[in-house]
GROMACS .gro file of C-alpha atoms in nm:
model
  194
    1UNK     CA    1   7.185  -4.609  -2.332
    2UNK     CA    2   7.347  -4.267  -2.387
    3UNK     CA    3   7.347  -4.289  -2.755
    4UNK     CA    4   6.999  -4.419  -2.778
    5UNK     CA    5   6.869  -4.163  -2.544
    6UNK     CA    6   7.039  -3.867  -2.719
    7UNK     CA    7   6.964  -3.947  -3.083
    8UNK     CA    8   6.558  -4.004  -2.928
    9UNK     CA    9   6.624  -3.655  -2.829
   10UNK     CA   10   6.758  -3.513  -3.111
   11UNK     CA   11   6.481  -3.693  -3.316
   12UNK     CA   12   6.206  -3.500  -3.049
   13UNK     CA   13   6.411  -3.197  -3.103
   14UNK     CA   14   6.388  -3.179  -3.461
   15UNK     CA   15   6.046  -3.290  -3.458
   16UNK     CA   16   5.928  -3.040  -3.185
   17UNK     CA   17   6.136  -2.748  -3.307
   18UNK     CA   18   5.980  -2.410  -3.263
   19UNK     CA   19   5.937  -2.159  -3.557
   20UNK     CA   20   6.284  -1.945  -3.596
   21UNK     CA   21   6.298  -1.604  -3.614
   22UNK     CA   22   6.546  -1.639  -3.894
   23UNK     CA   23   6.468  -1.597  -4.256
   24UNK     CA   24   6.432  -1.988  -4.416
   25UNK     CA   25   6.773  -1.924  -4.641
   26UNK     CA   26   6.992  -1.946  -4.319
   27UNK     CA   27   6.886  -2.265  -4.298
   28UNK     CA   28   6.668  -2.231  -3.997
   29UNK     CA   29   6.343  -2.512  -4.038
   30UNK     CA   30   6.037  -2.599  -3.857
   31UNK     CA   31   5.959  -2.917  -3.706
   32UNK     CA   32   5.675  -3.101  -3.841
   33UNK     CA   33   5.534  -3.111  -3.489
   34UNK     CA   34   5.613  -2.739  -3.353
   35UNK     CA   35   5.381  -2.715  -3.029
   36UNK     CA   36   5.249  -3.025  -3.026
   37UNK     CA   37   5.242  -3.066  -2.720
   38UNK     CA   38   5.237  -3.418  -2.656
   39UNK     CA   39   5.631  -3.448  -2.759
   40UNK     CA   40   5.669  -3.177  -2.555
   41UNK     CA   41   5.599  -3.402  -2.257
   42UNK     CA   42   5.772  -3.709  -2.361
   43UNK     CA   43   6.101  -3.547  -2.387
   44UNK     CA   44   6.035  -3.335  -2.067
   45UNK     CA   45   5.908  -3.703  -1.915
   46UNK     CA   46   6.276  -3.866  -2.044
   47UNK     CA   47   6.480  -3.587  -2.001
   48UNK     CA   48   6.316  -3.624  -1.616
   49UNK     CA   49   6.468  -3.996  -1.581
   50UNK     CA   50   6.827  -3.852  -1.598
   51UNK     CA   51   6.778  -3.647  -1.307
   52UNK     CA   52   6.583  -3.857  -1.078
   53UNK     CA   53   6.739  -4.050  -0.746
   54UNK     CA   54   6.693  -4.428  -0.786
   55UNK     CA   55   6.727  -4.669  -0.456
   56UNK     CA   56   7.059  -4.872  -0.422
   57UNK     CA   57   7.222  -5.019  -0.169
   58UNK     CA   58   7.489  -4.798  -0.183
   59UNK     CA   59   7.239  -4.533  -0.063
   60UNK     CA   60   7.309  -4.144  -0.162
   61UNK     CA   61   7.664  -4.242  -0.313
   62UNK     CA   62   7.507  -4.402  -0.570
   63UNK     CA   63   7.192  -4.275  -0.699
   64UNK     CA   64   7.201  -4.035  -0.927
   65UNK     CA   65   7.265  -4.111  -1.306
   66UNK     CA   66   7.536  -3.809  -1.245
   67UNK     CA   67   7.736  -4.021  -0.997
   68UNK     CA   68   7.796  -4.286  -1.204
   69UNK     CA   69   7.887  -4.068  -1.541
   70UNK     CA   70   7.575  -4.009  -1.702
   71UNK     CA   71   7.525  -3.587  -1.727
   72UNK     CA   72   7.489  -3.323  -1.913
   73UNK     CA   73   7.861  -3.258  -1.869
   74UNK     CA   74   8.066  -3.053  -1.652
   75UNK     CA   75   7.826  -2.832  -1.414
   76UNK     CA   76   7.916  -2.456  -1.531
   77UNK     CA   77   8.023  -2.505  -1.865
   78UNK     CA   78   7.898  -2.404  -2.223
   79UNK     CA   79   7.870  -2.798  -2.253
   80UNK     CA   80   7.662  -2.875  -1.991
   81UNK     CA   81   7.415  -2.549  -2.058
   82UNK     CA   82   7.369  -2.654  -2.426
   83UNK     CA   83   7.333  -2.983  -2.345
   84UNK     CA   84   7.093  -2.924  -2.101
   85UNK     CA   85   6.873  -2.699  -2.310
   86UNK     CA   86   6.857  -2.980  -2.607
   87UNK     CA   87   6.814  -3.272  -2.337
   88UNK     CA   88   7.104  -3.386  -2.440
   89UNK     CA   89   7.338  -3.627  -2.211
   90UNK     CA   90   7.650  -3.734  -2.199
   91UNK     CA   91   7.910  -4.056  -2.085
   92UNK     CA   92   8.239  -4.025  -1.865
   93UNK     CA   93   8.412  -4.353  -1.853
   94UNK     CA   94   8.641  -4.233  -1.632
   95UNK     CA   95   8.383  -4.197  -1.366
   96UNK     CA   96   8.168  -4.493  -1.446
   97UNK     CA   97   8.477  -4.721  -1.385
   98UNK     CA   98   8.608  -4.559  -1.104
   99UNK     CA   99   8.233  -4.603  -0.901
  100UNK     CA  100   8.147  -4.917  -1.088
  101UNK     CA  101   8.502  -5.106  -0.942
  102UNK     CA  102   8.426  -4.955  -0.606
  103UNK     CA  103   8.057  -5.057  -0.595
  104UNK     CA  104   7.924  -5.269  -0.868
  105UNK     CA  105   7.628  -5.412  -0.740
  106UNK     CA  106   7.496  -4.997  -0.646
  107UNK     CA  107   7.619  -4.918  -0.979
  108UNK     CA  108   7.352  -5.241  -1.158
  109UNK     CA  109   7.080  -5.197  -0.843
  110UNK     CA  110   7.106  -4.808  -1.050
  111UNK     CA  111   6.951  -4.902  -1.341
  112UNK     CA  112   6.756  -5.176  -1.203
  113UNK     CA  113   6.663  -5.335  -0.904
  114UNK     CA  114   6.404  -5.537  -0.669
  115UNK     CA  115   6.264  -5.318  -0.411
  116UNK     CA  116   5.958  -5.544  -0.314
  117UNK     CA  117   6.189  -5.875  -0.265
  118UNK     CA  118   5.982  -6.079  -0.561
  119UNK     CA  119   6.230  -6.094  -0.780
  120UNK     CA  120   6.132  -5.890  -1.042
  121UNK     CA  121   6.317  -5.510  -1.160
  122UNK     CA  122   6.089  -5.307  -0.998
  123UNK     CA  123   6.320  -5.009  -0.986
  124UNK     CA  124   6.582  -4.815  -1.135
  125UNK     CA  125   6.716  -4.569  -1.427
  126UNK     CA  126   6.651  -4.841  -1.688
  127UNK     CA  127   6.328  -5.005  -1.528
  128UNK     CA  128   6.182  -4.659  -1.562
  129UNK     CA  129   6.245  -4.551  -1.911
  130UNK     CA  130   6.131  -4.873  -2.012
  131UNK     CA  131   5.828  -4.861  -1.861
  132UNK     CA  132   5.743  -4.482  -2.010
  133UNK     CA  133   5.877  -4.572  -2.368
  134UNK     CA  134   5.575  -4.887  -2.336
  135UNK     CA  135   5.364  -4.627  -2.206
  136UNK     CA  136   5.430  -4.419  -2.496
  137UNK     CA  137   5.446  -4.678  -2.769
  138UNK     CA  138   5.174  -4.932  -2.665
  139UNK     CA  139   4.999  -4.992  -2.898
  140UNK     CA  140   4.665  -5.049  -2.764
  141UNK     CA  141   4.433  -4.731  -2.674
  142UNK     CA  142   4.613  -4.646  -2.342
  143UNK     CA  143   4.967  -4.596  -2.533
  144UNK     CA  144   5.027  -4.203  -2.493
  145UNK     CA  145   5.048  -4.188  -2.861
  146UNK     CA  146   4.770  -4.361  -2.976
  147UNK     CA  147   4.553  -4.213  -2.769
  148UNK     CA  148   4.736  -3.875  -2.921
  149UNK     CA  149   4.646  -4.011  -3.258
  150UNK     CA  150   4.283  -4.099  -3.151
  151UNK     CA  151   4.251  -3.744  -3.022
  152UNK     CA  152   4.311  -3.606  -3.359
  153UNK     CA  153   4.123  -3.860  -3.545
  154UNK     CA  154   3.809  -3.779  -3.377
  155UNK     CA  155   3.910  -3.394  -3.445
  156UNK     CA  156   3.952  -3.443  -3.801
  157UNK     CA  157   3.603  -3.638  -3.845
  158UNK     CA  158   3.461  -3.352  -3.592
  159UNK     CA  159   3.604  -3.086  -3.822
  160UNK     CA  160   3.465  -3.253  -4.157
  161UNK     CA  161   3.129  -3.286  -4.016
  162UNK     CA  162   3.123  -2.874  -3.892
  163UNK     CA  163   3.272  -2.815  -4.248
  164UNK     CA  164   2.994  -3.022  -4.398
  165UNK     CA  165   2.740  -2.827  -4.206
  166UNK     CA  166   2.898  -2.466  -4.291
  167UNK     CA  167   2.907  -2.544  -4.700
  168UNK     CA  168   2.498  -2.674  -4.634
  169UNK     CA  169   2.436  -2.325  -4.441
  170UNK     CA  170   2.639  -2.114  -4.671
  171UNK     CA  171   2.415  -2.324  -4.973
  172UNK     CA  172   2.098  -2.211  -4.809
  173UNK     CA  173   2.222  -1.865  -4.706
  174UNK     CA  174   2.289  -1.837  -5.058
  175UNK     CA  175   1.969  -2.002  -5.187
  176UNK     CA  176   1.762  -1.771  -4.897
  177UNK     CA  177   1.956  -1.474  -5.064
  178UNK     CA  178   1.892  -1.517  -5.392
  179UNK     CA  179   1.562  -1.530  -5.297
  180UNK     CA  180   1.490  -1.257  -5.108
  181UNK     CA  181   1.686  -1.059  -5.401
  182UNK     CA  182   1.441  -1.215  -5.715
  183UNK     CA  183   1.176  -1.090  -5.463
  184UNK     CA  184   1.342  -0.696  -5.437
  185UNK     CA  185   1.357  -0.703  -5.807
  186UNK     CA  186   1.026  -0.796  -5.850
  187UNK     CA  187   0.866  -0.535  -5.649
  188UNK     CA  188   1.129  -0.258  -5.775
  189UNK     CA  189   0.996  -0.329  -6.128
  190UNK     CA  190   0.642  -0.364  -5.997
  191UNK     CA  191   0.668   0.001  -5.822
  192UNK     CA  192   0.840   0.111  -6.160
  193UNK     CA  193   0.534   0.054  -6.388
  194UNK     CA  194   0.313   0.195  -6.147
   0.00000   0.00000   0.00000
């Protein structure tokens, strides 16, 4: 999960990166999507998932991604703050074995669990990011990103058709112009022989 989530993230990252202030020789490059908005709010949406409280038996023990080893790292350190500004997570063993031998079943009802007693996930860390990434990726016209792609579709074809119309108005401006010049000529050379 931690690998997957962090190279999504990086991907987002690299994808979404804002312009640098730094000359293009020190290696500093735009991503193809700088302010697009949209990825903006998937990664904010994901990043989201790690800090959320999900229901477990254990109650507020376990409930947090954090408690069971999955963080940004230490709180205070360089780690964690760089981490936390790229979205970025990380894994401690250490702590996921320690909670998961003392309570297992919090540690699983964490990433997923049955709230409404109908035996089906209905909860959890897991349970939600899957439901967002089909949200995002569905491919029908309520998916996040093809609606996205819809969106600028319809801009593109709206955009054509006003650039259509401009070249037709700048063609008659032109034509109008031309006109009304042949017509200034005419009487300048008129009020010349008389």
């Amino acid at each position: 999960f931690v690998t997957a989530y962090n190279e999504s993230m990086d991907y987002l990252n690299i994808l979404s990166r804002r312009p640098s202030v730094k000359p293009k020789d020190e290696g500093a490059v735009d991503g193809l999507f700088s302010g697009e908005m949209t990825l903006m709010r998937i990664r904010d949406r994901l990043r989201s998932f790690v800090f959320q409280t999900y229901p477990t038996g254990a109650g507020a023990e376990v409930s947090l991604p954090a408690q069971v080893g999955i963080s940004t790292g230490k709180p205070g350190s360089a780690e964690a703050t760089s981490n936390l500004q790229k979205a970025l997570i990380q894994f401690d063993a250490d702590r996921f074995s320690d909670i998961f031998e003392k309570k297992p079943i919090a540690v699983a009802e964490l990433f997923g669990s049955d709230q409404n007693a109908d035996r089906a996930v209905d909860a959890g860390l897991a349970y939600a990011v899957e439901g967002f990434v089909e949200e995002v990726v569905r491919p029908t016209s309520r998916g996040i990103l093809r609606s996205r792609q819809d969106g600028l579709t319809q801009n593109t074809k709206d955009n054509a058709t006003r650039r259509t119309r401009l070249e037709e108005d700048t063609k008659d401006f032109e034509a109008e112009t031309r006109r009304k010049f042949t017509e200034m000529e005419r009487a300048m050379a008129a009020m010349k022989q008389n």
